[in-house]
Every structure is written in structure tokens, then in C-alpha cells.
Amino acid sequence: MRKYSVDWRLLGGFGALLFFIVIIGAIGIFQIQSLSETVDALGKSYLPMQRAILEMKTNNGLYAMRIRNYIFWKNSKYLEAASAGANLRMINAAAEAFDRNLAVYSSHIQSDKQRQWAERISASQQELRAMGKKIIGLVDQLGENAADLGRKGLDRTINKAVMVFENELYKINDFIEKNLEKDNLELIKEQLSASELTRNQAISFLGISLVIVLLIGSQTAWFVYRDRRRERQRREQLVQKMIRIEEEQRKHLSMQIHDQMGQDLSGLKINLDIINKELPRGNEKLKRNIHECKKILSDLIEKGHNISEFLRPPALEEVGFLDTIGALILQQKQRTGIKFIYQKPKTEMKLSGEHSLFFYRVVQEGLTNMIKYSQAKSAHVKLEVLSNAHRLSIQDDGKGFDYKKLLRERARGGKLGLTGLEERAELLGGSMTIDTAPGKGMKLIVQLPRERS
Amino acid sequence: MPLTVLIADDHDIIREGIKNILCDQPAYKVVGEAVDGEEVLEKAEKLKPNILLLDISMPKMNGLEAIGQVRRRSPETNILVITVHKANAYIMKAFRAGAKGYLQKENAGEELLPALRKVASGAIYLTSSISSYLVDKALQKSEGKVHKETLLTPREQEISRLVAEGRSAKDIAATLFISRRTVENYKNALFKKLGLHKTSDLIKYAIKHGIVDIDEY
């Protein structure tokens, strides 16, 4: 018995493969997660913050512009009545928009620095609004006292307040730009370069892993393939060896039976005849007994013949393969009257014991089938030596048959001699094909590999 | 003058039995015994017996192979095969090789003397349990099968044989380990030499001159 052994190389290959796949998977997941976190941060906080910052600057600008508009509108007699209210609403809208964006910025704050900035902007903005309100108040006062003497003094006051207001606004926007925006843009840049790094790492890591896994995988696959191939070869050799052993035993038994038993039994029969002749007259009872013994001996000899024919016809060796096949054909010719053509190589074919017996069985079985079913009138048996095979073909002009149907029927019950031979041909490393159809005759071809001498 | 008999069999019990049958027959005289194929050849050549009783299954050289050689070394010897075999192949081969009689061993007690008489007279003897059909066929063939001389060299014969067997030039090239071109050259030379034009003519020639072995039964 062959001990079941563990193939450590195979096991190692599979283990390493599994290990690498798990590690790569884990690292891959980790990298994807960190990449998505970076993108998340960009999308969810840094970009909205950036937008809020820009909006704050814009709205501050709008706020200032609208206050200046308001002053202009109030000074112009023709426009005032229609648009003063609308102008006030727009000033408020700009202020509210600024506050909303500041709130957006504040909601994304991540550091103390940013919180302090937001508080500071909030405080400055309140001062700015107070200034705005004061300017609006002054302008409204101016409107009520049109053509007033005090108007010049009021004008000056307004101008001064606007200058202070604008200065303050400029400072706020400058602060936003220099601190908040700069800081945020830096953060965005950082995130972008971090994500690029992660991405590059992930790509190179996955690339290298892929190569390693491919190498280990192909190595392991090669081991598997090689093992299977070896196993198959071993099995084939085993089958060949078994066939050879079986053949040798058949040959040996057949020889024993016809050469030992057959000879001895014949000798016995000859001696009985001699005794019979030597017996004086009047021993009728004894003579009858001798006759009985001879009959039994003949039976035994006949049985021996049949057994050795079944095991391995001794003629295959003693007469030769080609002549034995020829005699087989002639015997069928004598029995049936079918016209045969037997075509064979000029010199004896060099066949192993297994192969010659197999060809013999195919001819035997093929001719028996032909005679039973085909109603053939003539047949051609051909033996050939090809460059790498020996080929036997049997062809008849009979009625043919549906081979596939026959196979199906026989598969359900019983065994078809021909299919058994087909399997045997494969075991011997050859092939057997039957080409037939109803009304088309039959052609059977068996090919066995030539053995290297 | 009794007829001289050489007994060839590797089984003592058989040789003894035969001697026992012949010992009171004045017409025959056992002049020698052989126990294997080679001894048969030696003794047949030396003793030149009238009759050789020849077993088939023997060590060193089997009886069937010995027949032809004995006939060459001692052409006057008539051979009576005596064997346990009764398969057609043996019978046909024995007669084709030139045996005069075929006797099954188990029948020897009853048939040896009639068989010897027949064979000694130059007639054919076949053991009672077997039909003569095969012998007729075998003798027919061995007579008809005198190969005519052919003009061809062994290589040319081989190639014409393969052509006649229906093999392609490619296949012939592979079998003989030569190039396909060489095969074609040979074929053309053959056509020229034999004054033939078609492959089918070559096949006919090959069959007629026994280059290809086709038996019709």
C-alpha cells in the first residue's frame, strides 16, 4: 500500500497564497478607508468652509456697496421714494447672508485657532453693523432736512462715518483672507497631497501584491498540475503492468493446461488403448469400463482445450499471429460461406502478448457479430503496420446497425462484447472505432500503439 | 525391410506409449528418439528415417518450425505430426510446411498404425476428428504460392508493397524513416522500371508477384 503523504510544497503554496490574499485584502481595505476619509473631509468640511469664506467676503462687499447705494439714493430727489425700502431690505439680506456663512464656517471648525478667528470676526462684524446702522440713520436724518443749512455739516459727518466703516470692512475682509482663507486653502492642499500619496501607495502596493500572488499562484498551480500528471502516469503504468501480469498468467495457465495436462491425459488414453489391446478375449465388462474411461478422458481433454483457448490460444505463439488470424477467418468461411479477403503484412508483426491476444479477440468477436447479425456476403480483414501503430480493420457489406442505439440498449442490461473491447483498447493505450449505419455495412478499426523496441 | 521411425516428443509417457504400440509391429523400427527441436534436426539428418513422428510443443524449437528444416536436411523423410493441438491454425501450418499427416495424440492408440500406413505410402493422413476442408485449403495455398521472381531490389519491393497496401507517401516516409521526396522518387523509378503508369498497376504487379500478401478465402 502506498502511504498517503502530505505534499508540503503544495500546502506551503496554498498557505502563502491564502496569507497574502488576507493581508492584501486587509491593507487594501485600510487604504481605501483612509482615502475615503480624506475625500470625505474635503467634501464635507474644507470645501463648504472655503465656500463660506468666499461668500462672507462677497456679502461684506455687497453690504458696503448697498449702504453706499442707499446714501446715493437718499441724496437723489427723483429716485428716493421708489427704492429706499428695497435698498434697506437688500442691505439686511447681505448682512444675513454673511451671518449664515459665518455660521456654516463655525459649524465646521476643527481647531481653537479657527474658533478664535470666528469669534473675532463675529465681534468685528457687530461693530461694522452698528456703524452701518449709524450711517443709515444719518442719511435718513439728512433726507428729512433737505436744503437745510446744517446739511453740509451732516454731509461731512456721513462721509467721515463711511470712511471709518469702509476701513473696518476692509480690515475684516483682509483678516478673513489672510487667516481663514489661507489656512483653509493650506488644509485643502494638504488633504489633496495626502490623498494622492495614499493613492500612489495603494496602487504600487496592489501592483506588487498582484505580481507576488500571481507568482505564488502559478507556482502552486504548476505543483498541482505536475502532481496530477505524475499520478496519471503512475496509474497508466500500473494498468499496463496489471494487464501484462494478467497476460503472463493467462499464458502460463494456458501452457500448463495444454502442454502438461493435455499431454498427460493423452498419454493416459494411449495407455488405456494399449491395455485394451492386450486384454484377452472375453473380458467384455472390463473392455466396456476402459471404453468409459476413454470417453471421460476425451471429455477432459476437450475441456482443457476450451479453457486454454479461452485463456490464450497457444497458436498465437506456436503458429504465429498472422496465420492464427488467417485460420480463424478460414474457419468462419467454412462455417458460413462468406467471402473473405485477408490482407496482412509480409512478415510477422512484432506484437506483445497483450496486443496479439487483443487483436485476436477483436477478430473473433467482430466475425461472430458479423455472422450473427449482418447477413454480409463478403468481408475484408486487414492488418497493417503503420509508422507508430498497428491497425486492424474489419469491413463488411452487411446491413449495418445503429451502433449508438445498440450501445444504449446494452448499457441498460447485459454487456456488449464490442464495448468491452473498446474499453480494453483504451487500457492498452489504443483506440477502437466502429463506423456503421443501417444499410451501410460496418467498418471496425482498432489501433494499438507500436511498442518501442 | 521395416520402415525406420524417429520419435520426437519431450514427454516420456507419450514416447513410451508410441514405442509400446510399435514394438510388436514388424513393419516399423524405432531408430531414435528426440526430446527437443534441435535434437530432431540433428537426428533426422543423421538417421534419415522413413518416418518422423513429430510433436509440436517442444523446447528449443517447436515442431512446426522443425518441419521445413527436416524436409531440407532429409527430403525423403515423411513427417507425421502428433500433437495435443487441434486448432485449425496448427493443422494448416503443419501441412503448409510440408507435413504428410496430422494425428491428435489422444487418438494415437487407435490411429497411429493407420496413420503410419498412409503416410508411409506417400498419402495424406488427417486425424479422424477434424474435417479435411482446412487441409485442402492449406495445400492449395502452399502450391499456388510460389513467388515469381521479381526484378525489384528489396527496398523497391518494400516500397511497392507499402504502396499496394494503400499507404500514403507521407505514411511510407514515416515508416521507413526516409523523406517523402525519396518515396516519390522511388515510386517514379518503379513506374519507369516496370513500364507502369498508374498506382493501381503497381498494386496489381505487387499482388501478382507476391510482394503484397492478400489471401482470398
XYZ file of C-alpha atoms in Angstrom:
670
model
C 0.000 0.000 0.000
C 1.162 3.474 -0.818
C 1.285 5.714 2.212
C -0.783 8.835 1.946
C 1.787 11.596 2.118
C 1.346 15.327 2.611
C 2.874 17.460 -0.100
C 4.453 20.198 1.956
C 5.305 22.343 -1.034
C 1.725 22.330 -2.180
C 0.457 23.032 1.303
C 3.019 25.840 1.686
C 1.991 27.310 -1.636
C -1.653 27.316 -0.719
C -0.897 28.691 2.766
C 1.205 31.542 1.392
C -1.446 32.302 -1.184
C -4.155 32.427 1.443
C -1.985 34.520 3.771
C -1.182 37.023 1.031
C -4.770 37.327 -0.060
C -5.887 38.050 3.530
C -3.075 40.584 4.129
C -3.609 42.326 0.807
C -7.321 42.428 1.447
C -6.837 43.939 4.896
C -4.303 46.540 3.753
C -6.425 47.333 0.729
C -9.463 47.919 2.893
C -7.434 50.101 5.266
C -6.084 52.194 2.406
C -9.443 52.622 0.755
C -10.836 53.728 4.090
C -8.128 56.325 4.687
C -8.523 57.578 1.131
C -12.240 57.904 1.564
C -11.737 59.707 4.886
C -9.532 62.297 3.153
C -12.054 62.756 0.391
C -14.826 62.893 2.963
C -13.060 65.628 4.921
C -12.507 67.554 1.708
C -16.077 67.224 0.595
C -17.815 67.644 3.901
C -15.789 70.357 5.643
C -12.958 72.005 3.729
C -14.876 72.768 0.577
C -18.015 74.095 2.382
C -15.702 76.149 4.592
C -13.961 77.561 1.559
C -17.290 78.420 0.053
C -18.449 80.074 3.277
C -15.257 82.140 3.398
C -15.721 83.384 -0.151
C -19.394 84.103 0.497
C -18.510 86.083 3.635
C -16.123 88.261 1.655
C -18.655 88.756 -1.113
C -21.507 89.579 1.228
C -19.406 92.054 3.125
C -18.658 93.748 -0.184
C -22.356 93.711 -1.072
C -23.214 95.125 2.334
C -20.871 98.059 1.853
C -21.950 98.631 -1.727
C -25.600 98.681 -0.788
C -25.018 101.159 2.035
C -23.260 103.436 -0.450
C -26.174 102.966 -2.814
C -28.541 103.913 -0.043
C -26.684 107.145 0.519
C -26.791 107.876 -3.192
C -30.497 107.089 -3.461
C -31.372 109.246 -0.495
C -29.421 112.195 -1.980
C -31.171 111.976 -5.279
C -34.628 113.508 -5.081
C -36.102 111.639 -8.005
C -35.240 108.115 -7.048
C -35.695 108.121 -3.315
C -39.371 107.448 -2.899
C -39.495 104.279 -5.003
C -36.394 102.431 -3.810
C -35.412 103.376 -0.291
C -37.334 100.470 1.238
C -35.951 97.952 -1.270
C -32.442 99.171 -0.615
C -32.783 98.658 3.088
C -34.041 95.117 2.570
C -31.039 94.313 0.366
C -28.622 95.683 2.967
C -30.184 93.424 5.535
C -30.105 90.438 3.167
C -26.345 90.883 2.649
C -25.830 91.068 6.415
C -27.930 87.966 6.979
C -26.086 86.070 4.240
C -22.802 86.962 5.898
C -24.092 85.646 9.230
C -25.317 82.431 7.648
C -21.917 81.799 6.065
C -20.131 82.554 9.281
C -22.432 80.005 10.950
C -21.521 77.458 8.224
C -17.838 78.113 8.813
C -18.266 77.835 12.569
C -20.104 74.528 12.246
C -17.031 73.011 10.535
C -14.477 74.445 12.929
C -11.789 71.922 13.895
C -9.216 73.909 15.832
C -9.125 76.526 18.621
C -7.383 78.865 16.234
C -10.367 78.751 13.923
C -12.791 79.259 16.821
C -10.931 82.341 17.966
C -10.971 83.686 14.418
C -14.711 83.126 14.104
C -15.366 84.876 17.428
C -13.217 87.764 16.426
C -14.946 88.143 13.060
C -18.325 87.893 14.767
C -17.376 90.720 17.178
C -15.908 92.956 14.440
C -18.932 92.297 12.281
C -21.246 93.536 15.052
C -19.233 96.736 15.243
C -19.457 97.042 11.447
C -23.248 96.585 11.552
C -23.524 99.243 14.253
C -21.576 101.601 12.029
C -23.819 100.712 9.097
C -26.928 101.429 11.116
C -25.453 104.731 12.267
C -24.748 105.768 8.645
C -28.271 104.824 7.586
C -29.650 106.857 10.486
C -27.575 109.880 9.462
C -28.668 109.569 5.844
C -32.330 109.302 6.854
C -31.898 112.459 9.022
C -30.404 114.248 6.009
C -33.406 113.375 3.884
C -35.850 114.881 6.321
C -33.970 118.228 6.435
C -33.456 118.814 2.787
C -31.981 122.149 1.769
C -31.104 122.668 5.393
C -28.152 124.827 6.384
C -26.937 122.092 8.640
C -26.751 119.834 5.681
C -23.124 120.493 4.971
C -22.160 119.576 8.493
C -24.241 116.400 8.261
C -22.650 115.546 4.943
C -19.269 115.725 6.479
C -20.348 113.547 9.371
C -21.709 110.952 6.934
C -18.571 110.991 4.855
C -16.418 110.505 7.883
C -18.603 107.636 9.148
C -18.472 105.954 5.729
C -14.687 106.182 5.680
C -14.422 104.576 9.138
C -16.962 101.938 8.083
C -15.086 101.088 4.929
C -11.818 100.890 6.756
C -13.315 98.497 9.245
C -14.833 96.386 6.463
C -11.541 96.259 4.649
C -9.833 95.080 7.811
C -12.397 92.318 8.311
C -12.087 91.089 4.732
C -8.326 91.305 4.964
C -8.439 89.259 8.162
C -10.685 86.680 6.563
C -8.402 86.444 3.549
C -5.110 86.309 5.412
C -6.174 83.914 8.136
C -9.279 81.904 7.366
C -8.832 81.530 3.639
C -5.099 80.969 3.707
C -5.458 78.425 6.475
C -8.267 76.603 4.724
C -6.517 76.532 1.348
C -3.459 75.082 3.011
C -5.594 72.423 4.619
C -7.168 71.579 1.274
C -3.752 71.347 -0.348
C -2.555 69.107 2.452
C -5.556 66.832 2.094
C -5.106 66.640 -1.653
C -1.449 65.726 -1.441
C -2.214 63.231 1.339
C -4.856 61.566 -0.777
C -2.506 61.475 -3.754
C 0.157 59.840 -1.627
C -2.302 57.293 -0.302
C -3.500 56.596 -3.795
C 0.021 56.101 -5.131
C 0.883 53.865 -2.211
C -2.243 51.827 -2.752
C -1.536 51.422 -6.457
C 2.059 50.339 -6.014
C 1.171 48.083 -3.098
C -1.623 46.390 -5.022
C 0.571 46.079 -8.095
C 3.374 44.380 -6.199
C 0.907 42.166 -4.360
C -0.677 41.134 -7.617
C 2.698 40.099 -9.003
C 3.547 38.142 -5.849
C 0.178 36.408 -5.784
C 0.500 35.580 -9.468
C 3.942 34.082 -8.881
C 2.843 32.010 -5.909
C -0.376 31.057 -7.669
C 1.329 29.889 -10.828
C 3.934 28.010 -8.826
C 1.225 26.264 -6.840
C -0.782 25.541 -9.974
C 2.360 24.041 -11.517
C 2.804 21.791 -8.483
C -0.806 20.674 -8.717
C -0.500 20.049 -12.457
C 2.766 18.164 -12.087
C 1.421 16.017 -9.278
C -1.662 15.140 -11.225
C 0.381 14.316 -14.293
C 2.675 12.076 -12.247
C -0.286 10.408 -10.650
C -1.868 9.781 -14.020
C 1.358 8.356 -15.428
C 1.715 6.156 -12.391
C -1.813 4.857 -12.823
C -1.277 4.219 -16.505
C 1.891 2.316 -15.754
C 0.055 0.367 -13.103
C -2.715 -0.547 -15.505
C -0.162 -1.592 -18.136
C 1.662 -3.648 -15.561
C -1.544 -5.298 -14.409
C -2.518 -6.110 -17.964
C 0.931 -7.593 -18.555
C 0.813 -9.654 -15.380
C -2.654 -10.870 -16.221
C -1.434 -11.767 -19.682
C 1.563 -13.655 -18.365
C -0.640 -15.609 -16.019
C -3.078 -16.435 -18.764
C -0.229 -17.620 -20.923
C 1.276 -19.661 -18.135
C -2.036 -21.291 -17.217
C -2.879 -21.984 -20.827
C 0.523 -23.627 -21.316
C 0.132 -25.661 -18.167
C -3.223 -26.939 -19.294
C -2.476 -27.863 -22.883
C 1.157 -28.778 -22.504
C 1.104 -30.633 -19.218
C -2.414 -31.790 -18.505
C -3.269 -32.291 -22.167
C -0.119 -34.357 -22.777
C -0.599 -36.449 -19.680
C -4.249 -37.118 -20.378
C -3.383 -38.086 -23.971
C -0.679 -40.393 -22.636
C -3.224 -41.922 -20.322
C -5.574 -42.517 -23.202
C -2.860 -44.111 -25.323
C -2.037 -46.457 -22.452
C -5.685 -47.374 -21.994
C -5.742 -48.316 -25.681
C -2.664 -50.469 -25.204
C -4.249 -52.184 -22.203
C -7.404 -52.660 -24.200
C -5.478 -54.374 -26.969
C -3.531 -56.586 -24.568
C -6.670 -57.779 -22.795
C -7.513 -61.386 -23.688
C -10.876 -62.025 -25.286
C -13.860 -62.495 -23.009
C -13.210 -59.567 -20.753
C -16.159 -57.664 -22.165
C -17.062 -55.964 -18.876
C -13.536 -54.675 -18.432
C -13.427 -53.518 -22.042
C -16.622 -51.562 -21.517
C -15.062 -49.951 -18.465
C -11.996 -48.990 -20.459
C -14.202 -47.508 -23.141
C -15.991 -45.473 -20.471
C -12.647 -44.203 -19.141
C -11.583 -43.184 -22.631
C -14.776 -41.186 -23.060
C -14.168 -39.414 -19.774
C -10.596 -38.678 -20.834
C -11.740 -37.289 -24.182
C -14.142 -35.017 -22.344
C -11.375 -33.835 -20.034
C -9.055 -33.160 -22.952
C -11.799 -31.247 -24.721
C -12.429 -29.153 -21.604
C -8.724 -28.457 -21.322
C -8.707 -27.273 -24.929
C -11.592 -24.942 -24.290
C -10.015 -23.498 -21.176
C -6.695 -22.829 -22.828
C -8.410 -21.339 -25.878
C -10.313 -19.070 -23.514
C -7.212 -18.073 -21.557
C -4.897 -17.625 -24.508
C -4.885 -19.603 -27.728
C -1.462 -21.291 -27.736
C -1.372 -20.999 -31.530
C -0.653 -17.263 -31.199
C 2.860 -18.231 -30.113
C 3.450 -21.586 -31.708
C 1.916 -20.941 -35.099
C 2.310 -17.170 -35.207
C -0.135 -14.300 -35.053
C -0.860 -13.795 -38.759
C -1.509 -17.464 -39.510
C -3.652 -17.856 -36.412
C -5.847 -14.975 -37.543
C -5.908 -16.500 -41.037
C -7.105 -19.825 -39.621
C -9.777 -18.004 -37.620
C -11.058 -16.363 -40.797
C -10.948 -19.610 -42.735
C -12.931 -21.346 -40.025
C -15.698 -18.717 -40.353
C -15.571 -19.007 -44.124
C -16.044 -22.757 -43.841
C -18.933 -22.295 -41.444
C -20.810 -19.516 -43.265
C -19.715 -19.259 -46.897
C -18.960 -15.539 -46.533
C -16.240 -14.476 -48.974
C -13.222 -13.131 -47.116
C -10.222 -11.098 -48.154
C -7.415 -11.249 -45.642
C -4.706 -8.664 -46.169
C -1.657 -8.806 -43.961
C 1.959 -7.666 -43.761
C 4.558 -9.832 -45.499
C 6.450 -10.545 -42.321
C 5.191 -11.450 -38.881
C 4.049 -8.415 -36.862
C 6.021 -7.701 -33.719
C 3.230 -7.702 -31.179
C 3.333 -8.043 -27.424
C 1.332 -10.859 -25.868
C -1.405 -8.460 -24.769
C -1.722 -6.860 -28.158
C -1.792 -10.062 -30.162
C -4.418 -11.551 -27.849
C -6.471 -8.377 -28.090
C -6.404 -8.322 -31.889
C -7.320 -11.990 -31.878
C -10.311 -11.323 -29.615
C -11.443 -8.430 -31.785
C -11.349 -10.577 -34.911
C -13.136 -13.380 -33.084
C -15.810 -11.087 -31.652
C -16.108 -8.991 -34.815
C -16.598 -12.019 -37.067
C -19.030 -13.646 -34.626
C -21.141 -10.479 -34.563
C -20.929 -10.151 -38.318
C -22.154 -13.696 -38.838
C -24.939 -13.358 -36.289
C -26.425 -10.043 -37.385
C -25.058 -8.579 -40.585
C -26.054 -11.005 -43.369
C -22.845 -9.921 -45.071
C -21.765 -11.622 -48.279
C -18.175 -10.556 -48.207
C -15.762 -9.093 -45.719
C -12.277 -7.633 -45.657
C -9.895 -8.173 -42.762
C -6.770 -6.067 -42.915
C -3.728 -5.910 -40.667
C -1.251 -3.073 -41.129
C 1.943 -1.817 -39.576
C 1.791 1.989 -39.510
C 4.615 4.276 -38.545
C 3.575 4.357 -34.909
C 0.708 1.924 -34.597
C -0.639 -1.464 -35.564
C -4.009 -1.340 -37.178
C -6.701 -3.950 -37.658
C -9.722 -3.193 -39.781
C -12.707 -5.396 -40.438
C -15.154 -4.273 -43.070
C -18.295 -5.988 -44.320
C -21.056 -5.316 -46.834
C -23.825 -6.380 -44.470
C -26.883 -4.474 -43.354
C -25.067 -2.440 -40.703
C -26.694 -1.294 -37.499
C -27.390 1.720 -35.318
C -24.372 1.482 -33.044
C -25.437 4.235 -30.652
C -28.828 2.689 -30.176
C -27.198 -0.661 -29.595
C -24.911 0.909 -27.004
C -27.849 2.471 -25.168
C -29.737 -0.796 -25.146
C -26.750 -2.761 -23.943
C -25.915 -0.164 -21.315
C -29.213 -0.830 -19.603
C -28.756 -4.545 -19.358
C -26.109 -7.051 -20.244
C -22.776 -6.431 -21.852
C -21.894 -5.939 -25.449
C -18.769 -7.770 -26.451
C -17.679 -4.904 -28.662
C -17.970 -2.206 -25.985
C -15.957 -4.360 -23.604
C -13.285 -4.475 -26.283
C -13.473 -0.720 -26.710
C -12.578 -0.242 -23.055
C -9.781 -2.748 -23.351
C -8.371 -0.911 -26.374
C -8.201 2.270 -24.324
C -6.497 0.484 -21.453
C -3.877 -0.716 -23.912
C -3.301 2.874 -24.989
C -5.089 2.477 -28.301
C -8.491 3.058 -29.767
C -11.363 1.240 -31.354
C -13.900 2.842 -33.655
C -16.970 1.383 -35.268
C -18.330 3.093 -38.322
C -21.730 1.774 -39.262
C -25.292 2.751 -40.045
C -28.333 0.755 -41.115
C -27.856 -0.307 -44.737
C -24.263 0.924 -44.841
C -22.287 -2.126 -43.808
C -19.804 -1.898 -40.974
C -16.202 -0.893 -40.569
C -14.369 -1.598 -37.369
C -10.914 -0.183 -36.805
C -8.640 -0.982 -33.918
C -5.362 0.766 -33.473
C -2.773 -0.084 -30.838
C 0.494 1.783 -30.318
C 3.637 0.134 -31.621
C 5.882 -0.710 -28.759
C 9.351 0.761 -28.812
C 11.885 -1.991 -29.399
C 12.936 -54.216 -44.557
C 10.984 -52.415 -41.825
C 10.408 -48.663 -42.139
C 12.598 -46.609 -39.851
C 10.838 -44.289 -37.408
C 12.193 -41.353 -35.403
C 10.071 -40.321 -32.436
C 10.267 -36.677 -31.353
C 8.434 -35.731 -28.187
C 9.529 -34.177 -24.922
C 7.024 -36.213 -22.893
C 8.287 -39.619 -21.754
C 4.798 -41.006 -21.306
C 3.991 -40.288 -24.956
C 7.254 -41.704 -26.323
C 6.823 -44.826 -24.217
C 3.241 -45.219 -25.380
C 4.239 -44.949 -29.041
C 7.124 -47.395 -28.625
C 4.755 -49.718 -26.881
C 2.382 -49.639 -29.824
C 5.189 -50.125 -32.367
C 7.228 -52.735 -30.540
C 5.247 -55.680 -31.872
C 4.898 -54.255 -35.366
C 7.490 -55.787 -37.637
C 6.779 -53.228 -40.344
C 8.291 -50.415 -38.273
C 11.528 -49.988 -36.430
C 12.108 -47.171 -33.972
C 15.647 -45.994 -34.746
C 15.845 -42.961 -32.500
C 14.187 -40.548 -30.103
C 14.469 -36.802 -29.706
C 13.257 -34.586 -26.870
C 13.639 -31.122 -28.365
C 13.550 -29.324 -31.712
C 17.288 -29.143 -32.200
C 17.801 -32.816 -31.450
C 15.125 -33.581 -34.041
C 17.135 -31.780 -36.730
C 20.374 -33.493 -35.783
C 18.902 -36.987 -35.625
C 16.795 -36.571 -38.762
C 19.882 -35.543 -40.706
C 21.968 -38.353 -39.282
C 19.422 -41.170 -39.327
C 17.409 -40.121 -42.396
C 14.365 -42.039 -41.109
C 11.489 -43.029 -43.381
C 9.030 -41.512 -40.955
C 9.325 -38.780 -38.354
C 6.709 -38.743 -35.598
C 6.855 -35.105 -34.606
C 5.359 -33.350 -31.612
C 4.699 -29.601 -31.902
C 5.167 -28.173 -28.404
C 8.805 -28.889 -27.686
C 11.647 -26.948 -26.086
C 14.295 -25.052 -28.089
C 12.417 -25.216 -31.396
C 8.802 -26.115 -31.889
C 7.753 -28.871 -34.247
C 6.179 -26.548 -36.803
C 9.457 -24.725 -37.306
C 11.307 -28.024 -37.470
C 9.207 -29.399 -40.353
C 10.730 -27.197 -43.055
C 14.261 -27.758 -41.836
C 13.849 -31.515 -41.613
C 12.498 -31.511 -45.155
C 15.615 -29.733 -46.311
C 18.036 -31.918 -44.381
C 16.261 -35.190 -45.104
C 13.881 -34.814 -48.038
C 12.936 -38.493 -48.097
C 11.523 -38.400 -44.570
C 7.738 -38.302 -44.367
C 6.565 -36.297 -41.394
C 3.576 -37.295 -39.276
C 2.733 -34.586 -36.761
C 1.417 -35.969 -33.498
C 0.153 -33.360 -31.114
C -2.377 -32.380 -28.459
C -3.434 -29.377 -30.538
C -6.452 -29.405 -32.734
C -6.822 -25.723 -33.581
C -7.067 -25.019 -37.306
C -4.014 -22.804 -37.275
C -1.756 -25.719 -36.290
C -3.173 -28.063 -38.880
C -2.868 -25.557 -41.702
C 0.618 -24.536 -40.765
C 1.780 -28.137 -40.479
C 0.537 -29.087 -43.930
C 1.760 -25.872 -45.498
C 5.198 -26.524 -44.067
C 5.206 -29.955 -45.655
C 3.885 -32.460 -43.131
C 2.178 -35.541 -44.572
C -0.058 -36.355 -41.681
C -1.633 -34.842 -38.612
C -2.620 -37.046 -35.694
C -4.125 -35.997 -32.425
C -2.282 -37.579 -29.538
C -5.327 -38.751 -27.676
C -6.284 -40.833 -30.713
C -2.835 -42.336 -31.144
C -3.764 -45.641 -29.513
C -6.293 -46.326 -32.269
C -4.998 -44.282 -35.182
C -1.211 -44.465 -35.073
C -0.911 -47.553 -37.236
C -3.412 -46.484 -39.905
C -1.751 -43.047 -39.954
C 1.705 -44.533 -40.388
C 0.497 -46.732 -43.219
C -0.986 -43.764 -45.059
C 1.997 -41.503 -44.578
C 4.452 -44.252 -45.492
C 2.642 -44.714 -48.779
C 3.049 -41.014 -49.509
C -0.636 -40.160 -48.919
C -2.084 -37.550 -46.575
C -3.445 -38.520 -43.179
C -5.686 -36.351 -41.039
C -6.867 -37.329 -37.597
C -10.471 -38.533 -37.526
C -11.998 -35.698 -35.503
C -11.054 -32.981 -37.998
C -12.521 -32.180 -41.398
C -10.310 -32.211 -44.452
C -11.501 -28.798 -45.638
C -8.633 -26.979 -43.961
C -6.043 -29.349 -45.343
C -7.333 -28.836 -48.847
C -7.151 -25.098 -48.366
C -3.704 -25.281 -46.833
C -2.287 -27.457 -49.602
C -3.953 -25.353 -52.284
C -2.279 -22.306 -50.941
C 1.160 -23.772 -50.454
C 1.126 -24.998 -54.065
C -0.209 -21.791 -55.546
C 2.081 -19.685 -53.559
C 5.334 -19.993 -55.415
C 6.606 -16.453 -55.578
C 7.641 -15.379 -59.013
C 10.999 -13.771 -59.451
C 10.860 -10.040 -59.408
C 13.216 -7.510 -60.852
C 12.952 -5.294 -57.824
C 15.544 -4.647 -55.158
C 14.463 -5.363 -51.564
C 13.947 -1.633 -50.953
C 11.873 -1.267 -54.097
C 9.848 -4.312 -53.104
C 9.212 -2.833 -49.698
C 8.021 0.433 -51.157
C 5.802 -1.226 -53.749
C 4.371 -3.394 -51.003
C 3.502 -0.345 -48.902
C 2.014 1.424 -51.923
C -0.045 -1.657 -52.711
C -1.272 -1.792 -49.150
C -2.843 1.572 -49.806
C -0.465 3.674 -47.727
C 0.173 7.311 -48.487
C 3.613 8.616 -49.413
C 3.720 10.530 -46.140
C 2.957 7.388 -44.166
C 5.524 5.340 -46.081
C 8.133 8.019 -45.457
C 7.401 7.869 -41.733
C 7.523 4.073 -41.646
C 10.839 3.776 -43.477
C 12.413 6.863 -41.887
C 13.087 8.482 -45.238
C 11.841 11.724 -46.719
C 8.622 11.993 -48.622
C 10.542 13.150 -51.639
C 12.631 9.986 -51.604
C 9.448 7.915 -51.537
C 8.150 9.791 -54.577
C 11.465 9.252 -56.350
C 11.321 5.529 -55.643
C 7.762 5.383 -56.892
C 8.650 7.128 -60.139
C 11.661 4.869 -60.617
C 9.408 1.847 -60.062
C 6.922 3.024 -62.667
C 9.735 3.553 -65.140
C 11.423 0.231 -64.426
C 8.217 -1.782 -64.712
C 6.705 0.253 -67.534
C 3.675 1.160 -65.444
C 1.641 4.350 -65.396
C -0.792 4.224 -62.513
C -0.655 3.321 -58.844
C -3.325 0.686 -59.466
C -0.951 -1.018 -61.978
C 1.678 -1.148 -59.286
C -0.811 -2.735 -56.889
C -1.682 -5.399 -59.475
C 2.001 -6.066 -60.059
C 2.607 -6.378 -56.324
C -0.210 -8.878 -55.857
C 0.783 -10.902 -58.936
C 4.371 -11.198 -57.804
C 3.538 -11.975 -54.206
C 5.017 -8.741 -52.951
C 1.864 -7.948 -51.074
C 0.160 -10.663 -49.066
C -3.503 -10.871 -49.830
C -5.390 -14.099 -49.187
C -8.772 -14.713 -50.665
C -10.871 -17.324 -48.989
